[in-house]
Amino acid sequence: MAINHPSFGTLDDNRIIFFDTTLRDGEQSPGFSMNLEEKLRMAEALAELGVDVIEAGFAIASPGDFESVQSIARKFAKDGPVVASLGRANPADILRSAEALKPAARKRIHIVLATSELHMRVKLRMTPEEVLDLTTSSVALGRQHSDDVEWSAEDGSRSDPDFLCRCVEAAIKAGATTINIPDTVGYSMPEDMARIFRDLRNRVPGIEKVILSAHNHNDLGMAVANTIAAIQAGVRQIESTINGIGERAGNASLEEVAMALRTRRDALPYSNNIVSQKLLKTSKLLATITGFDVQPNKAIVGRNAFAHESGIHQDGVLKDASTYEIMTPESVGWTKNSLVLGKHSGRAAFRDKLAALGYTVGDNQLNDAFRRFKDLADRKKVVYDEDVVALVDDEVVRGNDRVKLLALTVATGLGTKPMATLALEVDGEHHDGMASGDGAVDATFNAIRNAFPHDVALKLYAVQSVTGGTDAQARVTVRMEEAGKLVDGQGADTDTIVASARAYVHALNKLLVKRERTAPAALTA
């Protein structure tokens, strides 16, 4: 049966809405943070991917979050995605979301309120009747500022079924157009989620007029399975993140749900707008921005997802790929031709390669990236796609960082105290630093602290090769902590010390973003 929705018009019953919360729930992961330019770049990528709703942030959380929501809201026209802002069920949150979303051509106010006995008693300190009243008043306020209002029952999967039905009925009567039941702590099994949504569909008056939504966390590793079960039980909006990032063990992975729908149309005969060939590009962009690599065996976008080492498997794949591959690598954005450019390649060939890899860059960004590519080609015998991606991500994705590495010289050797000298640009000003250390990397990090004083704890330093060979680029990952806040940074270069400095500076930029954030006041009765 078709549904008439304020943001999407008449929707067929087999249409799945993809709601992406990478920029909100995903960014709440420990160590994950993005500045405004990075969020805008991710929002562009999500729109190109075909996401229907982008949850741009939690507008009341900080001035930075408000600016992010407002900037993303301003970015898309009526043919672009719906832009949503999360708020708790109180007037201040809702009005802040409404203000941030004013520039949006298509907007949604997303209201969340806990409904489980545990959360009501311990966190909200409210009675069930107070929660019911607040559901009604908050949704009604949201509808005064947006035709599209989503209401979410936090910890809904552990809520009393009868009370959950009463809350959903109250939200619908007050004007909610989407009803979301999150498995907030990742406790449920697939049969639990299916039962919850079947129960709502059978018991709640007016449920046929709204879109049902599922938001599943992955604490028991079942977020995608729970999402698929919810779809089979009547859910038509799924909430997910790129690479499955999010609080604790993360959320349902968008790429896994999308490819399950595409690959198993026999069991899941539903349509959606996701352009699957752009999944890998979007995944890699997020990994670069956040500094968190995808694990090699990650479904769909891990580098081993289509690799075959077993002799039996290799033999079968060579004869017919479908023997061991249920989808093609190309269907999600992998390419078989990874050998690319050399030192004699020109700017036009470089631009064409960037386009093939999914990058659209302006002339200034192209010039900067091309200059670094020529430098890399002089140092490497063979330049691969992975090399190009690593250097372009450094030049383009991080082009708006507050702290930039300008120069680095390190003197070291056997029996010699390592000494590093470097130059940084901090908010447009030149800063020089010099320091010694226990090794070349330690001296470099000390020099950065000398140029831009700060006090952090280094929690992780890891090096891996982007490609093979002794001339391969090193990719360095750095994790640092300040006042309980974790951030990760990445950098790549054929010189491991330079890559280390890039990674440290990347992490430092993320820390500057996190310093500006403060938690909003608690919601209580």
Tab-separated table of N, CA and C in Angstrom, residues 159-261:
chain	number	residue	atom	x	y	z
A	159	SER	N	11.667	-1.633	25.437
A	159	SER	CA	10.514	-0.988	26.063
A	159	SER	C	9.353	-1.963	26.206
A	160	ASP	N	8.481	-1.683	27.168
A	160	ASP	CA	7.265	-2.478	27.334
A	160	ASP	C	6.420	-2.352	26.064
A	161	PRO	N	6.021	-3.453	25.432
A	161	PRO	CA	5.291	-3.379	24.163
A	161	PRO	C	4.023	-2.531	24.236
A	162	ASP	N	3.272	-2.668	25.313
A	162	ASP	CA	2.038	-1.884	25.430
A	162	ASP	C	2.337	-0.393	25.510
A	163	PHE	N	3.325	-0.030	26.307
A	163	PHE	CA	3.668	1.385	26.447
A	163	PHE	C	4.252	1.936	25.151
A	164	LEU	N	5.046	1.124	24.466
A	164	LEU	CA	5.616	1.558	23.199
A	164	LEU	C	4.507	1.859	22.193
A	165	CYS	N	3.498	1.014	22.152
A	165	CYS	CA	2.364	1.256	21.250
A	165	CYS	C	1.646	2.563	21.601
A	166	ARG	N	1.474	2.840	22.894
A	166	ARG	CA	0.817	4.079	23.313
A	166	ARG	C	1.627	5.305	22.878
A	167	CYS	N	2.956	5.223	23.024
A	167	CYS	CA	3.822	6.342	22.639
A	167	CYS	C	3.786	6.570	21.129
A	168	VAL	N	3.862	5.489	20.367
A	168	VAL	CA	3.824	5.609	18.906
A	168	VAL	C	2.494	6.210	18.464
A	169	GLU	N	1.395	5.767	19.083
A	169	GLU	CA	0.083	6.313	18.740
A	169	GLU	C	0.028	7.817	19.053
A	170	ALA	N	0.601	8.212	20.197
A	170	ALA	CA	0.607	9.628	20.573
A	170	ALA	C	1.437	10.448	19.590
A	171	ALA	N	2.582	9.911	19.161
A	171	ALA	CA	3.440	10.624	18.215
A	171	ALA	C	2.750	10.807	16.870
A	172	ILE	N	2.046	9.778	16.410
A	172	ILE	CA	1.336	9.870	15.131
A	172	ILE	C	0.208	10.894	15.216
A	173	LYS	N	-0.540	10.857	16.297
A	173	LYS	CA	-1.638	11.820	16.467
A	173	LYS	C	-1.125	13.259	16.515
A	174	ALA	N	0.087	13.445	17.055
A	174	ALA	CA	0.660	14.790	17.162
A	174	ALA	C	1.270	15.266	15.843
A	175	GLY	N	1.399	14.346	14.855
A	175	GLY	CA	1.864	14.766	13.543
A	175	GLY	C	3.158	14.161	13.049
A	176	ALA	N	3.713	13.184	13.741
A	176	ALA	CA	4.943	12.544	13.266
A	176	ALA	C	4.689	11.856	11.932
A	177	THR	N	5.647	11.968	11.014
A	177	THR	CA	5.503	11.359	9.691
A	177	THR	C	6.388	10.127	9.516
A	178	THR	N	7.362	9.962	10.404
A	178	THR	CA	8.210	8.766	10.438
A	178	THR	C	8.345	8.333	11.892
A	179	ILE	N	8.193	7.038	12.131
A	179	ILE	CA	8.337	6.469	13.476
A	179	ILE	C	9.526	5.524	13.465
A	180	ASN	N	10.502	5.848	14.316
A	180	ASN	CA	11.740	5.056	14.365
A	180	ASN	C	11.840	4.321	15.698
A	181	ILE	N	12.105	3.020	15.626
A	181	ILE	CA	12.307	2.219	16.841
A	181	ILE	C	13.759	1.740	16.863
A	182	PRO	N	14.610	2.414	17.623
A	182	PRO	CA	16.022	2.023	17.659
A	182	PRO	C	16.277	0.841	18.595
A	183	ASP	N	17.228	0.010	18.180
A	183	ASP	CA	17.821	-0.963	19.094
A	183	ASP	C	19.075	-0.282	19.630
A	184	THR	N	18.873	0.629	20.564
A	184	THR	CA	19.888	1.588	20.987
A	184	THR	C	21.151	0.938	21.529
A	185	VAL	N	21.009	-0.166	22.230
A	185	VAL	CA	22.179	-0.797	22.843
A	185	VAL	C	22.552	-2.105	22.158
A	186	GLY	N	21.986	-2.372	20.992
A	186	GLY	CA	22.352	-3.565	20.232
A	186	GLY	C	22.016	-4.863	20.926
A	187	TYR	N	20.890	-4.876	21.647
A	187	TYR	CA	20.503	-6.030	22.472
A	187	TYR	C	19.668	-7.055	21.707
A	188	SER	N	18.972	-6.620	20.695
A	188	SER	CA	17.940	-7.461	20.073
A	188	SER	C	18.496	-8.496	19.115
A	189	MET	N	17.658	-9.509	18.882
A	189	MET	CA	17.887	-10.526	17.856
A	189	MET	C	16.947	-10.206	16.693
A	190	PRO	N	17.216	-10.740	15.496
A	190	PRO	CA	16.344	-10.448	14.348
A	190	PRO	C	14.865	-10.725	14.611
A	191	GLU	N	14.563	-11.829	15.299
A	191	GLU	CA	13.155	-12.139	15.566
A	191	GLU	C	12.518	-11.113	16.508
A	192	ASP	N	13.334	-10.500	17.399
A	192	ASP	CA	12.813	-9.453	18.283
A	192	ASP	C	12.371	-8.236	17.475
A	193	MET	N	13.228	-7.812	16.549
A	193	MET	CA	12.899	-6.629	15.753
A	193	MET	C	11.677	-6.878	14.881
A	194	ALA	N	11.603	-8.057	14.294
A	194	ALA	CA	10.448	-8.385	13.459
A	194	ALA	C	9.163	-8.365	14.285
A	195	ARG	N	9.229	-8.914	15.498
A	195	ARG	CA	8.047	-8.945	16.366
A	195	ARG	C	7.597	-7.540	16.748
A	196	ILE	N	8.556	-6.672	17.091
A	196	ILE	CA	8.226	-5.295	17.491
A	196	ILE	C	7.471	-4.578	16.380
A	197	PHE	N	7.972	-4.665	15.169
A	197	PHE	CA	7.338	-3.925	14.071
A	197	PHE	C	6.015	-4.565	13.631
A	198	ARG	N	5.929	-5.868	13.688
A	198	ARG	CA	4.634	-6.507	13.382
A	198	ARG	C	3.600	-6.107	14.419
A	199	ASP	N	4.025	-6.028	15.665
A	199	ASP	CA	3.127	-5.636	16.756
A	199	ASP	C	2.600	-4.208	16.536
A	200	LEU	N	3.513	-3.294	16.194
A	200	LEU	CA	3.096	-1.912	15.950
A	200	LEU	C	2.120	-1.829	14.778
A	201	ARG	N	2.389	-2.554	13.736
A	201	ARG	CA	1.529	-2.500	12.552
A	201	ARG	C	0.136	-3.059	12.835
A	202	ASN	N	0.081	-4.028	13.731
A	202	ASN	CA	-1.207	-4.668	14.040
A	202	ASN	C	-2.012	-3.905	15.089
A	203	ARG	N	-1.338	-3.124	15.942
A	203	ARG	CA	-2.019	-2.580	17.112
A	203	ARG	C	-2.216	-1.068	17.121
A	204	VAL	N	-1.393	-0.315	16.384
A	204	VAL	CA	-1.414	1.145	16.522
A	204	VAL	C	-2.305	1.782	15.445
A	205	PRO	N	-3.325	2.514	15.852
A	205	PRO	CA	-4.167	3.219	14.874
A	205	PRO	C	-3.359	4.266	14.108
A	206	GLY	N	-3.559	4.342	12.799
A	206	GLY	CA	-2.879	5.334	11.980
A	206	GLY	C	-1.482	4.947	11.546
A	207	ILE	N	-1.013	3.760	11.930
A	207	ILE	CA	0.358	3.352	11.616
A	207	ILE	C	0.570	3.257	10.106
A	208	GLU	N	-0.510	3.000	9.370
A	208	GLU	CA	-0.398	2.856	7.913
A	208	GLU	C	-0.121	4.193	7.215
A	209	LYS	N	-0.223	5.308	7.955
A	209	LYS	CA	-0.017	6.630	7.354
A	209	LYS	C	1.424	7.130	7.480
A	210	VAL	N	2.251	6.392	8.219
A	210	VAL	CA	3.627	6.844	8.464
A	210	VAL	C	4.632	5.825	7.942
A	211	ILE	N	5.860	6.279	7.808
A	211	ILE	CA	6.959	5.375	7.457
A	211	ILE	C	7.550	4.820	8.746
A	212	LEU	N	7.716	3.514	8.808
A	212	LEU	CA	8.379	2.881	9.945
A	212	LEU	C	9.873	2.793	9.658
A	213	SER	N	10.661	3.031	10.691
A	213	SER	CA	12.115	3.105	10.534
A	213	SER	C	12.810	2.258	11.595
A	214	ALA	N	13.982	1.709	11.226
A	214	ALA	CA	14.787	0.910	12.156
A	214	ALA	C	16.190	1.498	12.257
A	215	HIS	N	16.692	1.587	13.479
A	215	HIS	CA	18.034	2.125	13.754
A	215	HIS	C	18.716	1.122	14.682
A	216	ASN	N	19.586	0.279	14.121
A	216	ASN	CA	20.142	-0.841	14.883
A	216	ASN	C	21.628	-0.676	15.165
A	217	HIS	N	21.988	-0.883	16.432
A	217	HIS	CA	23.401	-0.875	16.817
A	217	HIS	C	23.958	-2.290	16.803
A	218	ASN	N	25.301	-2.364	16.776
A	218	ASN	CA	25.968	-3.616	16.421
A	218	ASN	C	26.683	-4.283	17.591
A	219	ASP	N	26.231	-4.039	18.821
A	219	ASP	CA	26.951	-4.557	19.992
A	219	ASP	C	27.082	-6.073	20.003
A	220	LEU	N	26.112	-6.793	19.464
A	220	LEU	CA	26.186	-8.251	19.360
A	220	LEU	C	26.455	-8.692	17.918
A	221	GLY	N	26.850	-7.748	17.073
A	221	GLY	CA	27.182	-8.091	15.696
A	221	GLY	C	25.981	-8.398	14.818
A	222	MET	N	24.800	-7.913	15.198
A	222	MET	CA	23.587	-8.265	14.459
A	222	MET	C	22.852	-7.068	13.874
A	223	ALA	N	23.517	-5.927	13.762
A	223	ALA	CA	22.822	-4.722	13.298
A	223	ALA	C	22.259	-4.885	11.890
A	224	VAL	N	23.037	-5.445	10.979
A	224	VAL	CA	22.547	-5.623	9.611
A	224	VAL	C	21.459	-6.682	9.571
A	225	ALA	N	21.648	-7.795	10.271
A	225	ALA	CA	20.623	-8.847	10.311
A	225	ALA	C	19.325	-8.309	10.903
A	226	ASN	N	19.429	-7.497	11.955
A	226	ASN	CA	18.235	-6.904	12.560
A	226	ASN	C	17.548	-5.933	11.603
A	227	THR	N	18.344	-5.216	10.819
A	227	THR	CA	17.781	-4.284	9.844
A	227	THR	C	17.030	-5.025	8.746
A	228	ILE	N	17.604	-6.102	8.255
A	228	ILE	CA	16.937	-6.905	7.221
A	228	ILE	C	15.640	-7.500	7.768
A	229	ALA	N	15.672	-7.988	9.011
A	229	ALA	CA	14.459	-8.543	9.630
A	229	ALA	C	13.392	-7.464	9.762
A	230	ALA	N	13.805	-6.247	10.101
A	230	ALA	CA	12.847	-5.147	10.229
A	230	ALA	C	12.205	-4.822	8.879
A	231	ILE	N	13.002	-4.829	7.816
A	231	ILE	CA	12.460	-4.583	6.475
A	231	ILE	C	11.409	-5.637	6.124
A	232	GLN	N	11.729	-6.884	6.413
A	232	GLN	CA	10.787	-7.968	6.103
A	232	GLN	C	9.515	-7.875	6.933
A	233	ALA	N	9.593	-7.143	8.062
A	233	ALA	CA	8.418	-6.971	8.923
A	233	ALA	C	7.668	-5.676	8.632
A	234	GLY	N	8.062	-4.957	7.576
A	234	GLY	CA	7.300	-3.780	7.178
A	234	GLY	C	8.008	-2.447	7.279
A	235	VAL	N	9.243	-2.411	7.778
A	235	VAL	CA	10.002	-1.163	7.861
A	235	VAL	C	10.382	-0.704	6.458
A	236	ARG	N	10.248	0.595	6.197
A	236	ARG	CA	10.597	1.114	4.884
A	236	ARG	C	11.642	2.232	4.950
A	237	GLN	N	12.155	2.533	6.136
A	237	GLN	CA	13.327	3.402	6.259
A	237	GLN	C	14.352	2.689	7.122
A	238	ILE	N	15.588	2.654	6.655
A	238	ILE	CA	16.650	2.056	7.470
A	238	ILE	C	17.687	3.134	7.777
A	239	GLU	N	18.131	3.158	9.026
A	239	GLU	CA	19.117	4.135	9.475
A	239	GLU	C	20.459	3.424	9.607
A	240	SER	N	21.476	3.966	8.963
A	240	SER	CA	22.757	3.281	8.877
A	240	SER	C	23.877	4.292	8.733
A	241	THR	N	25.116	3.799	8.719
A	241	THR	CA	26.283	4.660	8.543
A	241	THR	C	27.249	4.014	7.561
A	242	ILE	N	28.057	4.832	6.924
A	242	ILE	CA	29.132	4.319	6.077
A	242	ILE	C	30.147	3.594	6.963
A	243	ASN	N	30.582	2.436	6.511
A	243	ASN	CA	31.543	1.588	7.241
A	243	ASN	C	31.003	1.109	8.590
A	244	GLY	N	29.705	1.351	8.861
A	244	GLY	CA	29.122	0.892	10.113
A	244	GLY	C	29.634	1.613	11.340
A	245	ILE	N	30.160	2.848	11.176
A	245	ILE	CA	30.713	3.554	12.338
A	245	ILE	C	29.573	4.022	13.248
A	246	GLY	N	29.913	4.345	14.487
A	246	GLY	CA	28.908	4.807	15.429
A	246	GLY	C	29.298	4.506	16.856
A	247	GLU	N	28.401	4.848	17.774
A	247	GLU	CA	28.653	4.618	19.202
A	247	GLU	C	29.058	3.162	19.463
A	248	ARG	N	30.006	2.977	20.338
A	248	ARG	CA	30.467	1.652	20.771
A	248	ARG	C	30.850	0.770	19.568
A	249	ALA	N	30.077	-0.291	19.296
A	249	ALA	CA	30.398	-1.205	18.195
A	249	ALA	C	29.833	-0.734	16.870
A	250	GLY	N	29.191	0.425	16.858
A	250	GLY	CA	28.741	1.001	15.598
A	250	GLY	C	27.296	0.713	15.256
A	251	ASN	N	26.916	1.137	14.056
A	251	ASN	CA	25.556	1.006	13.530
A	251	ASN	C	25.519	-0.011	12.405
A	252	ALA	N	24.330	-0.255	11.897
A	252	ALA	CA	24.191	-1.071	10.699
A	252	ALA	C	24.973	-0.409	9.572
A	253	SER	N	25.730	-1.197	8.833
A	253	SER	CA	26.570	-0.699	7.760
A	253	SER	C	25.732	-0.451	6.507
A	254	LEU	N	25.743	0.790	6.022
A	254	LEU	CA	24.949	1.132	4.844
A	254	LEU	C	25.306	0.255	3.656
A	255	GLU	N	26.608	0.061	3.417
A	255	GLU	CA	27.025	-0.694	2.236
A	255	GLU	C	26.576	-2.157	2.312
A	256	GLU	N	26.535	-2.714	3.521
A	256	GLU	CA	26.116	-4.108	3.657
A	256	GLU	C	24.613	-4.258	3.432
A	257	VAL	N	23.819	-3.343	3.973
A	257	VAL	CA	22.375	-3.390	3.753
A	257	VAL	C	22.054	-3.168	2.279
A	258	ALA	N	22.718	-2.196	1.669
A	258	ALA	CA	22.455	-1.884	0.263
A	258	ALA	C	22.763	-3.068	-0.644
A	259	MET	N	23.881	-3.733	-0.388
A	259	MET	CA	24.242	-4.862	-1.256
A	259	MET	C	23.434	-6.115	-0.935
A	260	ALA	N	22.946	-6.246	0.286
A	260	ALA	CA	22.024	-7.348	0.597
A	260	ALA	C	20.737	-7.175	-0.206
A	261	LEU	N	20.247	-5.930	-0.275
A	261	LEU	CA	19.032	-5.654	-1.049
A	261	LEU	C	19.261	-5.897	-2.535
